[in-house]
mmCIF file of N, CA, C and O in Angstrom:
data_model
loop_
_atom_site.group_PDB
_atom_site.id
_atom_site.type_symbol
_atom_site.label_atom_id
_atom_site.label_comp_id
_atom_site.label_asym_id
_atom_site.label_seq_id
_atom_site.Cartn_x
_atom_site.Cartn_y
_atom_site.Cartn_z
ATOM 1 N N MET A 39 0.840 -1.180 0.000
ATOM 2 C CA MET A 39 0.000 0.000 0.000
ATOM 3 C C MET A 39 0.887 1.245 0.000
ATOM 4 O O MET A 39 1.802 1.377 0.798
ATOM 5 N N LYS A 40 0.583 2.163 -0.881
ATOM 6 C CA LYS A 40 1.367 3.375 -1.032
ATOM 7 C C LYS A 40 0.963 4.389 0.034
ATOM 8 O O LYS A 40 -0.209 4.598 0.296
ATOM 9 N N PHE A 41 2.006 5.022 0.638
ATOM 10 C CA PHE A 41 1.730 6.036 1.648
ATOM 11 C C PHE A 41 1.280 7.313 0.951
ATOM 12 O O PHE A 41 1.895 7.773 0.000
ATOM 13 N N LYS A 42 0.215 7.903 1.419
ATOM 14 C CA LYS A 42 -0.301 9.165 0.872
ATOM 15 C C LYS A 42 -0.273 10.198 1.979
ATOM 16 O O LYS A 42 -0.842 10.004 3.044
ATOM 17 N N PHE A 43 0.426 11.291 1.712
ATOM 18 C CA PHE A 43 0.498 12.384 2.663
ATOM 19 C C PHE A 43 -0.883 13.002 2.783
ATOM 20 O O PHE A 43 -1.456 13.438 1.781
ATOM 21 N N PRO A 44 -1.445 13.087 3.992
ATOM 22 C CA PRO A 44 -2.823 13.562 4.132
ATOM 23 C C PRO A 44 -3.016 15.037 3.750
ATOM 24 O O PRO A 44 -4.114 15.439 3.404
ATOM 25 N N LEU A 45 -1.966 15.800 3.781
ATOM 26 C CA LEU A 45 -2.076 17.215 3.440
ATOM 27 C C LEU A 45 -1.379 17.517 2.106
ATOM 28 O O LEU A 45 -0.817 18.600 1.906
ATOM 29 N N GLN A 46 -1.453 16.547 1.184
ATOM 30 C CA GLN A 46 -0.781 16.695 -0.099
ATOM 31 C C GLN A 46 -1.253 17.947 -0.847
ATOM 32 O O GLN A 46 -0.448 18.662 -1.435
ATOM 33 N N LYS A 47 -2.520 18.240 -0.830
ATOM 34 C CA LYS A 47 -3.062 19.422 -1.513
ATOM 35 C C LYS A 47 -2.475 20.709 -0.930
ATOM 36 O O LYS A 47 -2.167 21.645 -1.659
ATOM 37 N N VAL A 48 -2.323 20.747 0.385
ATOM 38 C CA VAL A 48 -1.742 21.918 1.043
ATOM 39 C C VAL A 48 -0.286 22.086 0.617
ATOM 40 O O VAL A 48 0.164 23.212 0.322
ATOM 41 N N LEU A 49 0.436 20.983 0.568
ATOM 42 C CA LEU A 49 1.835 21.017 0.154
ATOM 43 C C LEU A 49 1.959 21.505 -1.291
ATOM 44 O O LEU A 49 2.807 22.348 -1.597
ATOM 45 N N GLU A 50 1.115 21.011 -2.168
ATOM 46 C CA GLU A 50 1.139 21.431 -3.568
ATOM 47 C C GLU A 50 0.809 22.918 -3.694
ATOM 48 O O GLU A 50 1.441 23.637 -4.459
ATOM 49 N N HIS A 51 -0.200 23.363 -2.936
ATOM 50 C CA HIS A 51 -0.588 24.770 -2.967
ATOM 51 C C HIS A 51 0.574 25.649 -2.494
ATOM 52 O O HIS A 51 0.852 26.699 -3.082
ATOM 53 N N ARG A 52 1.246 25.211 -1.458
ATOM 54 C CA ARG A 52 2.391 25.963 -0.935
ATOM 55 C C ARG A 52 3.511 26.062 -1.969
ATOM 56 O O ARG A 52 4.118 27.114 -2.149
ATOM 57 N N LYS A 53 3.771 24.959 -2.681
ATOM 58 C CA LYS A 53 4.813 24.973 -3.708
ATOM 59 C C LYS A 53 4.430 25.882 -4.867
ATOM 60 O O LYS A 53 5.284 26.595 -5.408
ATOM 61 N N ILE A 54 3.170 25.898 -5.225
ATOM 62 C CA ILE A 54 2.701 26.778 -6.299
ATOM 63 C C ILE A 54 2.885 28.232 -5.888
ATOM 64 O O ILE A 54 3.380 29.061 -6.662
ATOM 65 N N LYS A 55 2.491 28.567 -4.656
ATOM 66 C CA LYS A 55 2.658 29.938 -4.170
ATOM 67 C C LYS A 55 4.135 30.325 -4.134
ATOM 68 O O LYS A 55 4.504 31.452 -4.463
ATOM 69 N N GLU A 56 4.985 29.406 -3.731
ATOM 70 C CA GLU A 56 6.425 29.674 -3.681
ATOM 71 C C GLU A 56 6.967 29.930 -5.078
ATOM 72 O O GLU A 56 7.757 30.871 -5.282
ATOM 73 N N ASN A 57 6.546 29.145 -6.053
ATOM 74 C CA ASN A 57 7.004 29.333 -7.433
ATOM 75 C C ASN A 57 6.534 30.676 -7.990
ATOM 76 O O ASN A 57 7.289 31.360 -8.679
ATOM 77 N N LEU A 58 5.296 31.053 -7.697
ATOM 78 C CA LEU A 58 4.783 32.346 -8.156
ATOM 79 C C LEU A 58 5.538 33.503 -7.505
ATOM 80 O O LEU A 58 5.847 34.501 -8.164
ATOM 81 N N ALA A 59 5.848 33.364 -6.222
ATOM 82 C CA ALA A 59 6.598 34.402 -5.520
ATOM 83 C C ALA A 59 7.999 34.526 -6.113
ATOM 84 O O ALA A 59 8.518 35.640 -6.280
ATOM 85 N N GLN A 60 8.616 33.405 -6.445
ATOM 86 C CA GLN A 60 9.952 33.427 -7.052
ATOM 87 C C GLN A 60 9.905 34.107 -8.419
ATOM 88 O O GLN A 60 10.786 34.901 -8.761
ATOM 89 N N LYS A 61 8.862 33.826 -9.184
ATOM 90 C CA LYS A 61 8.698 34.461 -10.497
ATOM 91 C C LYS A 61 8.523 35.968 -10.345
ATOM 92 O O LYS A 61 9.139 36.753 -11.076
ATOM 93 N N ASP A 62 7.689 36.395 -9.406
ATOM 94 C CA ASP A 62 7.491 37.822 -9.153
ATOM 95 C C ASP A 62 8.796 38.488 -8.733
ATOM 96 O O ASP A 62 9.096 39.610 -9.159
ATOM 97 N N PHE A 63 9.557 37.807 -7.900
ATOM 98 C CA PHE A 63 10.839 38.344 -7.446
ATOM 99 C C PHE A 63 11.796 38.524 -8.625
ATOM 100 O O PHE A 63 12.464 39.556 -8.741
ATOM 101 N N GLN A 64 11.859 37.528 -9.498
ATOM 102 C CA GLN A 64 12.752 37.613 -10.660
ATOM 103 C C GLN A 64 12.351 38.766 -11.573
ATOM 104 O O GLN A 64 13.216 39.480 -12.088
ATOM 105 N N GLU A 65 11.055 38.968 -11.769
ATOM 106 C CA GLU A 65 10.583 40.081 -12.594
ATOM 107 C C GLU A 65 10.953 41.421 -11.955
ATOM 108 O O GLU A 65 11.383 42.360 -12.650
ATOM 109 N N ALA A 66 10.797 41.512 -10.644
ATOM 110 C CA ALA A 66 11.146 42.751 -9.942
ATOM 111 C C ALA A 66 12.649 43.015 -10.029
ATOM 112 O O ALA A 66 13.063 44.164 -10.219
ATOM 113 N N MET A 67 13.450 41.986 -9.929
ATOM 114 C CA MET A 67 14.907 42.151 -10.038
ATOM 115 C C MET A 67 15.304 42.598 -11.447
ATOM 116 O O MET A 67 16.193 43.422 -11.613
ATOM 117 N N MET A 68 14.616 42.062 -12.451
ATOM 118 C CA MET A 68 14.893 42.458 -13.826
ATOM 119 C C MET A 68 14.577 43.948 -14.013
ATOM 120 O O MET A 68 15.368 44.696 -14.592
ATOM 121 N N LEU A 69 13.435 44.387 -13.491
ATOM 122 C CA LEU A 69 13.067 45.797 -13.588
ATOM 123 C C LEU A 69 14.052 46.678 -12.821
ATOM 124 O O LEU A 69 14.418 47.759 -13.297
ATOM 125 N N LEU A 70 14.472 46.231 -11.656
ATOM 126 C CA LEU A 70 15.454 46.985 -10.872
ATOM 127 C C LEU A 70 16.760 47.139 -11.641
ATOM 128 O O LEU A 70 17.337 48.226 -11.689
ATOM 129 N N ASN A 71 17.219 46.068 -12.264
ATOM 130 C CA ASN A 71 18.461 46.125 -13.033
ATOM 131 C C ASN A 71 18.330 47.078 -14.221
ATOM 132 O O ASN A 71 19.264 47.832 -14.523
ATOM 133 N N GLU A 72 17.173 47.054 -14.883
ATOM 134 C CA GLU A 72 16.946 47.968 -16.005
ATOM 135 C C GLU A 72 16.982 49.423 -15.528
ATOM 136 O O GLU A 72 17.580 50.289 -16.180
ATOM 137 N N GLU A 73 16.352 49.697 -14.412
ATOM 138 C CA GLU A 73 16.332 51.065 -13.876
ATOM 139 C C GLU A 73 17.719 51.500 -13.403
ATOM 140 O O GLU A 73 18.106 52.658 -13.572
ATOM 141 N N ASN A 74 18.483 50.576 -12.823
ATOM 142 C CA ASN A 74 19.857 50.906 -12.411
ATOM 143 C C ASN A 74 20.723 51.224 -13.628
ATOM 144 O O ASN A 74 21.550 52.146 -13.579
ATOM 145 N N ASP A 75 20.532 50.471 -14.718
ATOM 146 C CA ASP A 75 21.268 50.760 -15.952
ATOM 147 C C ASP A 75 20.878 52.135 -16.490
ATOM 148 O O ASP A 75 21.737 52.907 -16.928
ATOM 149 N N ARG A 76 19.598 52.431 -16.465
ATOM 150 C CA ARG A 76 19.114 53.728 -16.938
ATOM 151 C C ARG A 76 19.696 54.870 -16.096
ATOM 152 O O ARG A 76 20.106 55.900 -16.627
ATOM 153 N N LEU A 77 19.735 54.672 -14.790
ATOM 154 C CA LEU A 77 20.311 55.679 -13.895
ATOM 155 C C LEU A 77 21.795 55.886 -14.190
ATOM 156 O O LEU A 77 22.279 57.017 -14.236
ATOM 157 N N ALA A 78 22.517 54.803 -14.411
ATOM 158 C CA ALA A 78 23.950 54.911 -14.719
ATOM 159 C C ALA A 78 24.160 55.687 -16.022
ATOM 160 O O ALA A 78 25.073 56.521 -16.105
ATOM 161 N N GLN A 79 23.314 55.445 -17.014
ATOM 162 C CA GLN A 79 23.422 56.197 -18.272
ATOM 163 C C GLN A 79 23.157 57.680 -18.041
ATOM 164 O O GLN A 79 23.855 58.540 -18.593
ATOM 165 N N MET A 80 22.144 57.988 -17.241
ATOM 166 C CA MET A 80 21.830 59.380 -16.952
ATOM 167 C C MET A 80 22.991 60.065 -16.230
ATOM 168 O O MET A 80 23.321 61.222 -16.516
ATOM 169 N N GLU A 81 23.622 59.348 -15.305
ATOM 170 C CA GLU A 81 24.765 59.917 -14.586
ATOM 171 C C GLU A 81 25.934 60.156 -15.534
ATOM 172 O O GLU A 81 26.642 61.170 -15.412
ATOM 173 N N GLN A 82 26.142 59.248 -16.486
ATOM 174 C CA GLN A 82 27.211 59.435 -17.466
ATOM 175 C C GLN A 82 26.921 60.652 -18.347
ATOM 176 O O GLN A 82 27.836 61.434 -18.645
ATOM 177 N N HIS A 83 25.692 60.809 -18.757
ATOM 178 C CA HIS A 83 25.326 61.974 -19.578
ATOM 179 C C HIS A 83 25.537 63.270 -18.797
ATOM 180 O O HIS A 83 26.032 64.261 -19.349
ATOM 181 N N LYS A 84 25.167 63.245 -17.525
ATOM 182 C CA LYS A 84 25.343 64.441 -16.692
ATOM 183 C C LYS A 84 26.820 64.772 -16.544
ATOM 184 O O LYS A 84 27.226 65.932 -16.690
ATOM 185 N N THR A 85 27.639 63.767 -16.280
ATOM 186 C CA THR A 85 29.079 63.981 -16.135
ATOM 187 C C THR A 85 29.665 64.527 -17.434
ATOM 188 O O THR A 85 30.477 65.463 -17.417
ATOM 189 N N GLY A 86 29.244 63.968 -18.556
ATOM 190 C CA GLY A 86 29.720 64.457 -19.852
ATOM 191 C C GLY A 86 29.317 65.903 -20.093
ATOM 192 O O GLY A 86 30.112 66.702 -20.606
ATOM 193 N N ALA A 87 28.100 66.251 -19.728
ATOM 194 C CA ALA A 87 27.630 67.628 -19.905
ATOM 195 C C ALA A 87 28.415 68.584 -19.023
ATOM 196 O O ALA A 87 28.774 69.685 -19.448
ATOM 197 N N HIS A 88 28.711 68.159 -17.797
ATOM 198 C CA HIS A 88 29.507 69.002 -16.897
ATOM 199 C C HIS A 88 30.909 69.210 -17.446
ATOM 200 O O HIS A 88 31.450 70.326 -17.402
ATOM 201 N N MET A 89 31.495 68.137 -17.984
ATOM 202 C CA MET A 89 32.843 68.245 -18.540
ATOM 203 C C MET A 89 32.838 69.156 -19.763
ATOM 204 O O MET A 89 33.737 69.977 -19.941
ATOM 205 N N GLN A 90 31.829 69.020 -20.599
ATOM 206 C CA GLN A 90 31.728 69.852 -21.791
ATOM 207 C C GLN A 90 31.542 71.321 -21.403
ATOM 208 O O GLN A 90 32.171 72.206 -21.977
ATOM 209 N N ALA A 91 30.705 71.587 -20.427
ATOM 210 C CA ALA A 91 30.485 72.968 -19.976
ATOM 211 C C ALA A 91 31.766 73.530 -19.357
ATOM 212 O O ALA A 91 32.108 74.694 -19.574
ATOM 213 N N GLY A 92 32.477 72.714 -18.607
ATOM 214 C CA GLY A 92 33.736 73.159 -18.008
ATOM 215 C C GLY A 92 34.779 73.473 -19.058
ATOM 216 O O GLY A 92 35.499 74.468 -18.961
ATOM 217 N N ALA A 93 34.861 72.620 -20.091
ATOM 218 C CA ALA A 93 35.822 72.858 -21.167
ATOM 219 C C ALA A 93 35.467 74.133 -21.918
ATOM 220 O O ALA A 93 36.340 74.931 -22.272
ATOM 221 N N PHE A 94 34.201 74.332 -22.147
ATOM 222 C CA PHE A 94 33.754 75.533 -22.849
ATOM 223 C C PHE A 94 34.057 76.781 -22.030
ATOM 224 O O PHE A 94 34.524 77.787 -22.559
ATOM 225 N N ALA A 95 33.798 76.691 -20.726
ATOM 226 C CA ALA A 95 34.054 77.832 -19.843
ATOM 227 C C ALA A 95 35.551 78.128 -19.746
ATOM 228 O O ALA A 95 35.963 79.295 -19.671
ATOM 229 N N SER A 96 36.383 77.091 -19.751
ATOM 230 C CA SER A 96 37.826 77.313 -19.642
ATOM 231 C C SER A 96 38.394 77.948 -20.907
ATOM 232 O O SER A 96 39.461 78.552 -20.876
ATOM 233 N N GLN A 97 37.656 77.839 -22.020
ATOM 234 C CA GLN A 97 38.073 78.476 -23.266
ATOM 235 C C GLN A 97 37.601 79.927 -23.319
ATOM 236 O O GLN A 97 37.826 80.619 -24.297
ATOM 237 N N GLY A 98 36.904 80.353 -22.278
ATOM 238 C CA GLY A 98 36.473 81.734 -22.199
ATOM 239 C C GLY A 98 35.078 81.975 -22.716
ATOM 240 O O GLY A 98 34.648 83.106 -22.836
ATOM 241 N N GLY A 99 34.346 80.929 -22.967
ATOM 242 C CA GLY A 99 32.992 81.084 -23.482
ATOM 243 C C GLY A 99 31.960 81.017 -22.377
ATOM 244 O O GLY A 99 32.235 80.588 -21.261
ATOM 245 N N ASP A 100 30.795 81.520 -22.688
ATOM 246 C CA ASP A 100 29.668 81.437 -21.760
ATOM 247 C C ASP A 100 28.753 80.324 -22.256
ATOM 248 O O ASP A 100 28.179 80.444 -23.343
ATOM 249 N N PRO A 101 28.623 79.230 -21.488
ATOM 250 C CA PRO A 101 27.826 78.093 -21.977
ATOM 251 C C PRO A 101 26.365 78.455 -22.226
ATOM 252 O O PRO A 101 25.677 77.786 -22.962
ATOM 253 N N ARG A 102 25.889 79.535 -21.658
ATOM 254 C CA ARG A 102 24.491 79.921 -21.871
ATOM 255 C C ARG A 102 24.306 80.655 -23.192
ATOM 256 O O ARG A 102 23.202 80.788 -23.684
ATOM 257 N N SER A 103 25.380 81.134 -23.765
ATOM 258 C CA SER A 103 25.263 81.879 -25.017
ATOM 259 C C SER A 103 25.918 81.112 -26.166
ATOM 260 O O SER A 103 26.691 81.672 -26.907
ATOM 261 N N SER A 104 25.590 79.873 -26.300
ATOM 262 C CA SER A 104 26.153 79.079 -27.378
ATOM 263 C C SER A 104 25.449 79.420 -28.678
ATOM 264 O O SER A 104 24.439 80.110 -28.708
ATOM 265 N N SER A 105 25.997 78.938 -29.776
ATOM 266 C CA SER A 105 25.410 79.221 -31.075
ATOM 267 C C SER A 105 24.029 78.601 -31.203
ATOM 268 O O SER A 105 23.213 79.015 -32.008
ATOM 269 N N PHE A 106 23.717 77.582 -30.398
ATOM 270 C CA PHE A 106 22.411 76.951 -30.435
ATOM 271 C C PHE A 106 21.329 77.869 -29.870
ATOM 272 O O PHE A 106 20.189 77.803 -30.249
ATOM 273 N N ALA A 107 21.708 78.727 -28.953
ATOM 274 C CA ALA A 107 20.734 79.625 -28.339
ATOM 275 C C ALA A 107 20.284 80.701 -29.311
ATOM 276 O O ALA A 107 19.185 81.245 -29.192
ATOM 277 N N ASP A 108 21.117 81.002 -30.306
ATOM 278 C CA ASP A 108 20.776 82.031 -31.274
ATOM 279 C C ASP A 108 19.758 81.561 -32.292
ATOM 280 O O ASP A 108 19.061 82.362 -32.892
ATOM 281 N N SER A 109 19.672 80.280 -32.518
ATOM 282 C CA SER A 109 18.771 79.778 -33.555
ATOM 283 C C SER A 109 17.373 79.535 -33.052
ATOM 284 O O SER A 109 17.004 79.619 -31.975
#
C-alpha cells in the first residue's frame, strides 16, 4: 500500500505559491536592473555635460550663449 500524505493538496498549494513568488521576485529584479542601468546612463550623460560645460568655460565662453541659443 502506497503512503499518501494527508495534506498533499496543502503542500502542492504551498509549492505553487512559492514558485509564483519566485517568479514575481525575478521580474522585480529584472526591472530593478533595467532602472539601475538607466540611472547609470543618466549619470554618465550628466558627467559628460559638466565636462563639456567646463571645457567651454575654460576656453572663455559662456555656456548659456552658445550658437544653439541664437537659432
